[in-house]
mmCIF file of C-alpha atoms and ligand atoms in Angstrom:
data_model
loop_
_atom_site.group_PDB
_atom_site.id
_atom_site.type_symbol
_atom_site.label_atom_id
_atom_site.label_comp_id
_atom_site.label_asym_id
_atom_site.label_seq_id
_atom_site.Cartn_x
_atom_site.Cartn_y
_atom_site.Cartn_z
ATOM 1 C CA MET N 1 16.208 -7.499 14.922
ATOM 2 C CA THR N 2 16.988 -6.831 11.296
ATOM 3 C CA ASN N 3 14.908 -4.298 9.394
ATOM 4 C CA PRO N 4 11.670 -5.500 7.805
ATOM 5 C CA LYS N 5 11.889 -6.590 4.175
ATOM 6 C CA HIS N 6 8.331 -5.517 3.399
ATOM 7 C CA ILE N 7 6.457 -2.701 5.136
ATOM 8 C CA ALA N 8 2.726 -2.383 4.411
ATOM 9 C CA PHE N 9 1.317 1.091 4.991
ATOM 10 C CA ILE N 10 -2.326 1.922 5.671
ATOM 11 C CA LEU N 11 -2.467 5.582 4.716
ATOM 12 C CA ASP N 12 -4.931 7.113 7.143
ATOM 13 C CA GLY N 13 -5.670 10.618 8.336
ATOM 14 C CA ASN N 14 -5.653 12.682 5.125
ATOM 15 C CA GLY N 15 -9.215 13.901 5.757
ATOM 16 C CA ARG N 16 -8.487 14.867 9.373
ATOM 17 C CA TRP N 17 -5.271 16.616 8.320
ATOM 18 C CA ALA N 18 -7.307 18.780 5.908
ATOM 19 C CA LYS N 19 -10.182 19.341 8.342
ATOM 20 C CA LYS N 20 -7.817 20.609 11.042
ATOM 21 C CA ARG N 21 -6.743 23.312 8.593
ATOM 22 C CA GLY N 22 -10.207 24.095 7.220
ATOM 23 C CA LEU N 23 -9.213 22.690 3.820
ATOM 24 C CA PRO N 24 -11.124 20.359 1.471
ATOM 25 C CA ARG N 25 -10.377 16.647 1.899
ATOM 26 C CA THR N 26 -8.824 16.488 -1.558
ATOM 27 C CA LEU N 27 -6.030 18.775 -0.353
ATOM 28 C CA GLY N 28 -5.357 16.288 2.433
ATOM 29 C CA HIS N 29 -4.971 13.576 -0.214
ATOM 30 C CA ARG N 30 -2.649 15.860 -2.198
ATOM 31 C CA GLU N 31 -0.403 16.193 0.858
ATOM 32 C CA GLY N 32 -0.733 12.451 1.290
ATOM 33 C CA VAL N 33 0.862 11.962 -2.106
ATOM 34 C CA LYS N 34 3.837 14.100 -1.020
ATOM 35 C CA ALA N 35 4.168 11.886 2.058
ATOM 36 C CA ILE N 36 4.228 8.801 -0.197
ATOM 37 C CA GLU N 37 7.077 10.323 -2.204
ATOM 38 C CA ARG N 38 9.057 11.218 0.972
ATOM 39 C CA THR N 39 8.473 7.722 2.323
ATOM 40 C CA LEU N 40 9.700 6.054 -0.878
ATOM 41 C CA LEU N 41 12.993 7.968 -0.626
ATOM 42 C CA ALA N 42 13.330 7.176 3.069
ATOM 43 C CA LEU N 43 12.694 3.469 2.396
ATOM 44 C CA ILE N 44 15.460 3.462 -0.199
ATOM 45 C CA ASP N 45 17.841 5.216 2.224
ATOM 46 C CA LEU N 46 17.063 2.582 4.831
ATOM 47 C CA LYS N 47 17.429 -0.264 2.320
ATOM 48 C CA ILE N 48 13.902 -1.618 2.729
ATOM 49 C CA PRO N 49 13.285 -3.543 -0.517
ATOM 50 C CA TYR N 50 9.445 -3.874 -0.576
ATOM 51 C CA ALA N 51 6.596 -1.541 0.378
ATOM 52 C CA SER N 52 2.864 -1.620 -0.170
ATOM 53 C CA PHE N 53 0.430 1.263 0.243
ATOM 54 C CA TYR N 54 -3.328 1.017 0.843
ATOM 55 C CA ALA N 55 -4.503 3.983 -1.210
ATOM 56 C CA PHE N 56 -8.055 3.074 -2.330
ATOM 57 C CA SER N 57 -10.054 0.242 -0.818
ATOM 58 C CA THR N 58 -13.056 -1.574 -2.260
ATOM 59 C CA ASP N 59 -15.038 0.249 0.451
ATOM 60 C CA ASN N 60 -13.850 3.717 -0.569
ATOM 61 C CA TRP N 61 -16.487 3.728 -3.353
ATOM 62 C CA LYS N 62 -18.877 4.758 -0.537
ATOM 63 C CA ARG N 63 -17.278 8.226 -0.469
ATOM 64 C CA SER N 64 -18.642 11.236 -2.365
ATOM 65 C CA GLN N 65 -18.222 11.297 -6.149
ATOM 66 C CA GLU N 66 -16.223 14.503 -5.710
ATOM 67 C CA GLU N 67 -13.699 12.836 -3.413
ATOM 68 C CA ILE N 68 -13.494 9.665 -5.517
ATOM 69 C CA PHE N 69 -12.868 11.577 -8.750
ATOM 70 C CA GLY N 70 -10.424 13.847 -6.915
ATOM 71 C CA LEU N 71 -8.478 10.718 -5.918
ATOM 72 C CA PHE N 72 -8.571 9.378 -9.495
ATOM 73 C CA ASP N 73 -7.221 12.708 -10.785
ATOM 74 C CA LEU N 74 -4.452 12.690 -8.217
ATOM 75 C CA ALA N 75 -3.521 9.114 -9.084
ATOM 76 C CA LYS N 76 -3.509 9.947 -12.805
ATOM 77 C CA GLN N 77 -1.227 12.958 -12.286
ATOM 78 C CA TYR N 78 1.034 11.212 -9.801
ATOM 79 C CA PHE N 79 1.622 8.052 -11.821
ATOM 80 C CA SER N 80 2.008 9.803 -15.181
ATOM 81 C CA LYS N 81 4.322 12.590 -13.976
ATOM 82 C CA GLY N 82 6.122 10.207 -11.627
ATOM 83 C CA ILE N 83 7.631 7.827 -14.202
ATOM 84 C CA ASP N 84 10.944 9.764 -14.318
ATOM 85 C CA PHE N 85 11.063 9.902 -10.514
ATOM 86 C CA PHE N 86 10.457 6.152 -10.228
ATOM 87 C CA ASN N 87 13.043 5.345 -12.870
ATOM 88 C CA SER N 88 15.682 7.700 -11.505
ATOM 89 C CA HIS N 89 15.357 6.025 -8.086
ATOM 90 C CA ASP N 90 15.040 2.487 -9.475
ATOM 91 C CA ILE N 91 11.539 2.027 -8.033
ATOM 92 C CA LYS N 92 9.295 -0.653 -9.525
ATOM 93 C CA VAL N 93 5.598 0.209 -9.420
ATOM 94 C CA THR N 94 3.010 -2.556 -9.295
ATOM 95 C CA PHE N 95 -0.660 -2.545 -8.339
ATOM 96 C CA PHE N 96 -2.779 -4.806 -6.154
ATOM 97 C CA GLY N 97 -6.517 -4.761 -6.806
ATOM 98 C CA ASP N 98 -9.133 -4.856 -9.545
ATOM 99 C CA LEU N 99 -8.138 -1.926 -11.740
ATOM 100 C CA SER N 100 -10.807 -2.734 -14.361
ATOM 101 C CA ALA N 101 -13.364 -0.748 -12.319
ATOM 102 C CA PHE N 102 -11.457 2.517 -12.902
ATOM 103 C CA PRO N 103 -12.021 4.999 -15.752
ATOM 104 C CA MET N 104 -10.123 3.907 -18.869
ATOM 105 C CA ASP N 105 -7.769 6.941 -18.885
ATOM 106 C CA LEU N 106 -6.622 6.038 -15.351
ATOM 107 C CA GLN N 107 -6.230 2.356 -16.268
ATOM 108 C CA ILE N 108 -3.999 3.363 -19.192
ATOM 109 C CA VAL N 109 -1.760 5.479 -16.931
ATOM 110 C CA LEU N 110 -1.477 2.671 -14.374
ATOM 111 C CA LYS N 111 -0.565 0.150 -17.042
ATOM 112 C CA GLU N 112 2.036 2.516 -18.484
ATOM 113 C CA VAL N 113 3.785 3.211 -15.178
ATOM 114 C CA SER N 114 3.982 -0.485 -14.341
ATOM 115 C CA ASN N 115 5.345 -1.294 -17.806
ATOM 116 C CA LYS N 116 7.912 1.483 -17.756
ATOM 117 C CA THR N 117 9.216 0.635 -14.287
ATOM 118 C CA LYS N 118 9.073 -3.155 -14.531
ATOM 119 C CA ASN N 119 12.834 -3.688 -14.612
ATOM 120 C CA ASN N 120 13.568 -1.538 -11.552
ATOM 121 C CA LYS N 121 14.856 -3.346 -8.501
ATOM 122 C CA THR N 122 15.951 -1.170 -5.571
ATOM 123 C CA LEU N 123 12.458 -0.722 -4.134
ATOM 124 C CA VAL N 124 9.474 -2.767 -5.274
ATOM 125 C CA THR N 125 6.147 -1.110 -4.490
ATOM 126 C CA GLY N 126 2.574 -2.379 -4.511
ATOM 127 C CA PHE N 127 -0.068 0.337 -4.633
ATOM 128 C CA CYS N 128 -3.361 -1.154 -3.471
ATOM 129 C CA LEU N 129 -6.135 0.394 -5.556
ATOM 130 C CA ASN N 130 -9.704 -0.884 -5.507
ATOM 131 C CA TYR N 131 -8.186 -3.448 -3.158
ATOM 132 C CA GLY N 132 -9.703 -5.571 -0.417
ATOM 133 C CA GLY N 133 -8.055 -8.443 1.457
ATOM 134 C CA ARG N 134 -11.105 -10.719 1.196
ATOM 135 C CA GLU N 135 -11.486 -9.872 -2.494
ATOM 136 C CA ASP N 136 -7.778 -10.717 -2.979
ATOM 137 C CA ILE N 137 -8.353 -14.218 -1.558
ATOM 138 C CA VAL N 138 -11.508 -14.790 -3.653
ATOM 139 C CA HIS N 139 -9.640 -13.568 -6.745
ATOM 140 C CA ALA N 140 -6.835 -16.065 -6.009
ATOM 141 C CA ILE N 141 -9.311 -18.936 -5.544
ATOM 142 C CA ASN N 142 -11.098 -18.080 -8.794
ATOM 143 C CA SER N 143 -7.750 -18.151 -10.637
ATOM 144 C CA LEU N 144 -7.115 -21.618 -9.171
ATOM 145 C CA LEU N 145 -10.609 -22.818 -10.147
ATOM 146 C CA LYS N 146 -9.892 -21.746 -13.717
ATOM 147 C CA GLU N 147 -6.877 -24.088 -13.641
ATOM 148 C CA ASN N 148 -9.287 -26.848 -12.544
ATOM 149 C CA LYS N 149 -7.518 -27.293 -9.193
ATOM 150 C CA LYS N 150 -9.370 -29.807 -7.018
ATOM 151 C CA LEU N 151 -7.373 -29.391 -3.831
ATOM 152 C CA ILE N 152 -5.967 -26.024 -2.834
ATOM 153 C CA THR N 153 -2.831 -25.604 -0.688
ATOM 154 C CA LEU N 154 -1.629 -22.603 1.328
ATOM 155 C CA ASP N 155 1.095 -22.106 -1.220
ATOM 156 C CA ASP N 156 -1.409 -22.130 -4.108
ATOM 157 C CA ILE N 157 -3.269 -19.231 -2.514
ATOM 158 C CA SER N 158 -0.102 -17.217 -1.749
ATOM 159 C CA LYS N 159 1.063 -17.673 -5.341
ATOM 160 C CA ASN N 160 -2.196 -16.338 -6.762
ATOM 161 C CA LEU N 161 -2.645 -13.233 -4.606
ATOM 162 C CA TYR N 162 -1.956 -9.799 -6.084
ATOM 163 C CA SER N 163 1.163 -9.774 -3.882
ATOM 164 C CA LYS N 164 2.533 -13.025 -5.340
ATOM 165 C CA ASN N 165 5.934 -11.499 -6.052
ATOM 166 C CA PHE N 166 6.284 -9.961 -2.587
ATOM 167 C CA PRO N 167 7.354 -11.513 0.707
ATOM 168 C CA ASP N 168 4.563 -11.236 3.300
ATOM 169 C CA PRO N 169 4.701 -7.892 5.147
ATOM 170 C CA ASP N 170 6.870 -8.048 8.274
ATOM 171 C CA PHE N 171 5.448 -4.800 9.518
ATOM 172 C CA VAL N 172 2.106 -2.999 9.061
ATOM 173 C CA ILE N 173 2.019 0.715 9.869
ATOM 174 C CA ARG N 174 -1.387 2.397 10.048
ATOM 175 C CA THR N 175 -1.136 6.119 10.671
ATOM 176 C CA SER N 176 -3.635 8.361 12.517
ATOM 177 C CA GLY N 177 -3.967 6.154 15.593
ATOM 178 C CA GLU N 178 -6.894 4.060 14.315
ATOM 179 C CA GLN N 179 -6.321 0.478 15.418
ATOM 180 C CA ARG N 180 -7.895 -1.746 12.778
ATOM 181 C CA LEU N 181 -6.901 -3.467 9.558
ATOM 182 C CA SER N 182 -9.886 -2.551 7.359
ATOM 183 C CA ASN N 183 -9.660 -5.547 5.012
ATOM 184 C CA PHE N 184 -5.971 -4.996 4.182
ATOM 185 C CA GLN N 185 -3.891 -7.970 2.956
ATOM 186 C CA LEU N 186 -5.679 -10.293 5.368
ATOM 187 C CA TRP N 187 -3.920 -13.448 4.174
ATOM 188 C CA GLN N 188 -0.481 -11.879 3.969
ATOM 189 C CA ILE N 189 -0.369 -10.252 7.425
ATOM 190 C CA SER N 190 -0.940 -13.419 9.460
ATOM 191 C CA TYR N 191 2.402 -12.955 11.250
ATOM 192 C CA SER N 192 3.051 -9.261 10.678
ATOM 193 C CA GLU N 193 3.916 -6.904 13.499
ATOM 194 C CA LEU N 194 1.338 -4.113 13.741
ATOM 195 C CA TYR N 195 1.977 -0.486 14.666
ATOM 196 C CA PHE N 196 -0.495 2.394 14.956
ATOM 197 C CA PRO N 197 1.343 5.715 15.344
ATOM 198 C CA LYS N 198 -0.816 8.806 15.979
ATOM 199 C CA VAL N 199 0.771 10.868 13.190
ATOM 200 C CA LEU N 200 -1.619 11.696 10.327
ATOM 201 C CA TRP N 201 -0.438 10.332 6.975
ATOM 202 C CA PRO N 202 0.297 13.742 5.338
ATOM 203 C CA ASP N 203 2.780 14.447 8.173
ATOM 204 C CA PHE N 204 4.580 11.104 7.841
ATOM 205 C CA ASN N 205 8.296 11.412 7.042
ATOM 206 C CA LYS N 206 11.678 9.781 7.559
ATOM 207 C CA LYS N 207 11.730 10.685 11.260
ATOM 208 C CA TYR N 208 8.472 8.755 11.804
ATOM 209 C CA LEU N 209 9.733 5.881 9.708
ATOM 210 C CA LEU N 210 12.881 5.660 11.848
ATOM 211 C CA LYS N 211 10.749 5.747 14.996
ATOM 212 C CA SER N 212 8.562 2.970 13.575
ATOM 213 C CA LEU N 213 11.625 0.858 12.787
ATOM 214 C CA LYS N 214 12.815 1.309 16.360
ATOM 215 C CA VAL N 215 9.474 -0.052 17.573
ATOM 216 C CA PHE N 216 9.794 -2.967 15.131
ATOM 217 C CA SER N 217 13.336 -3.733 16.326
ATOM 218 C CA LYS N 218 12.030 -4.308 19.870
ATOM 219 C CA ARG N 219 9.367 -6.816 18.840
ATOM 220 C CA LYS N 220 10.088 -10.507 19.384
ATOM 221 C CA ARG N 221 8.724 -12.465 16.459
ATOM 222 C CA ARG N 222 8.119 -16.128 17.189
ATOM 223 C CA PHE N 223 5.895 -17.245 14.301
ATOM 224 C CA GLY N 224 4.115 -19.617 16.686
ATOM 225 C CA GLY N 225 7.358 -21.125 18.018
ATOM 226 C CA TYR N 226 9.302 -20.165 21.181
HETATM 227 C C1 FPP X 1 -7.174 7.765 4.167
HETATM 228 O O1 FPP X 1 -7.408 9.009 4.727
HETATM 229 C C2 FPP X 1 -6.687 7.911 2.838
HETATM 230 C C3 FPP X 1 -7.287 7.445 1.706
HETATM 231 C C4 FPP X 1 -8.565 6.723 1.709
HETATM 232 C C5 FPP X 1 -6.697 7.661 0.410
HETATM 233 C C6 FPP X 1 -5.208 7.601 0.384
HETATM 234 C C7 FPP X 1 -4.779 8.285 -0.806
HETATM 235 C C8 FPP X 1 -3.676 9.045 -0.926
HETATM 236 C C9 FPP X 1 -2.612 9.187 0.063
HETATM 237 C C10 FPP X 1 -3.483 9.839 -2.149
HETATM 238 C C11 FPP X 1 -3.781 9.193 -3.453
HETATM 239 C C12 FPP X 1 -2.961 8.025 -3.678
HETATM 240 C C13 FPP X 1 -2.236 7.824 -4.764
HETATM 241 C C14 FPP X 1 -1.442 6.576 -4.831
HETATM 242 C C15 FPP X 1 -2.145 8.790 -5.847
HETATM 243 P P1 FPP X 1 -8.890 9.372 5.059
HETATM 244 O O2 FPP X 1 -9.434 10.139 3.901
HETATM 245 O O3 FPP X 1 -9.663 8.152 5.420
HETATM 246 O O4 FPP X 1 -8.670 10.297 6.296
HETATM 247 P P2 FPP X 1 -9.625 10.496 7.537
HETATM 248 O O5 FPP X 1 -9.805 9.145 8.174
HETATM 249 O O6 FPP X 1 -8.857 11.451 8.390
HETATM 250 O O7 FPP X 1 -10.900 11.071 6.998
#
């Protein structure tokens, strides 16, 4: 089978990675950012054109203030310092989720990185921040209601999701061995192949990506047909 066009990653295991080493959870997230960067380069090498990353869910607000603000700081640093990296590798950065809930300084950084990378084409990324799959669908329906739509089609919904410019994910990879979807792109993954490798996200690298692609290549996708 050909490689997937869009891989959706559920980044899981940062906390356990840190705990195993007696480190604070925030250091696990810091290593998680390095794994994102490695993965972006590996995706480009392997000519995968779209990737999305579940980095902060609508449920992650239940975590401690310390962890939440640690994640905001990391995101602010990563996306402000990363603009040159994204541009030198022709990576377009977009966001899925309701960013208006974030502190203004973070919102400004997120807006800037998406503006400054908007013409890049080699790898298109969707970072899911304050994202939930159910919320995505409700957000799409509300956009359609504003247009006074009376009858909604499948296509209408797809075209109003945060991922409207992405093909649906062919492949979902959730690291750390947990086997659930946790409200991730529920509409979009109807026919995705799912894979749950045991590796913790901060350890993810090109070798694991290649192994994942080998698993994907053995799947027989039928989309409800034969
Ligand atoms: C899951 O691990 C990870 C998260 C909830 C956050 C993911 C965030 C990053 C990789 C870094 C920040 C992202 C950006 C884009 C700057 P967990 O904390 O649930 O791990 P555990 O299940 O082992 O506790």
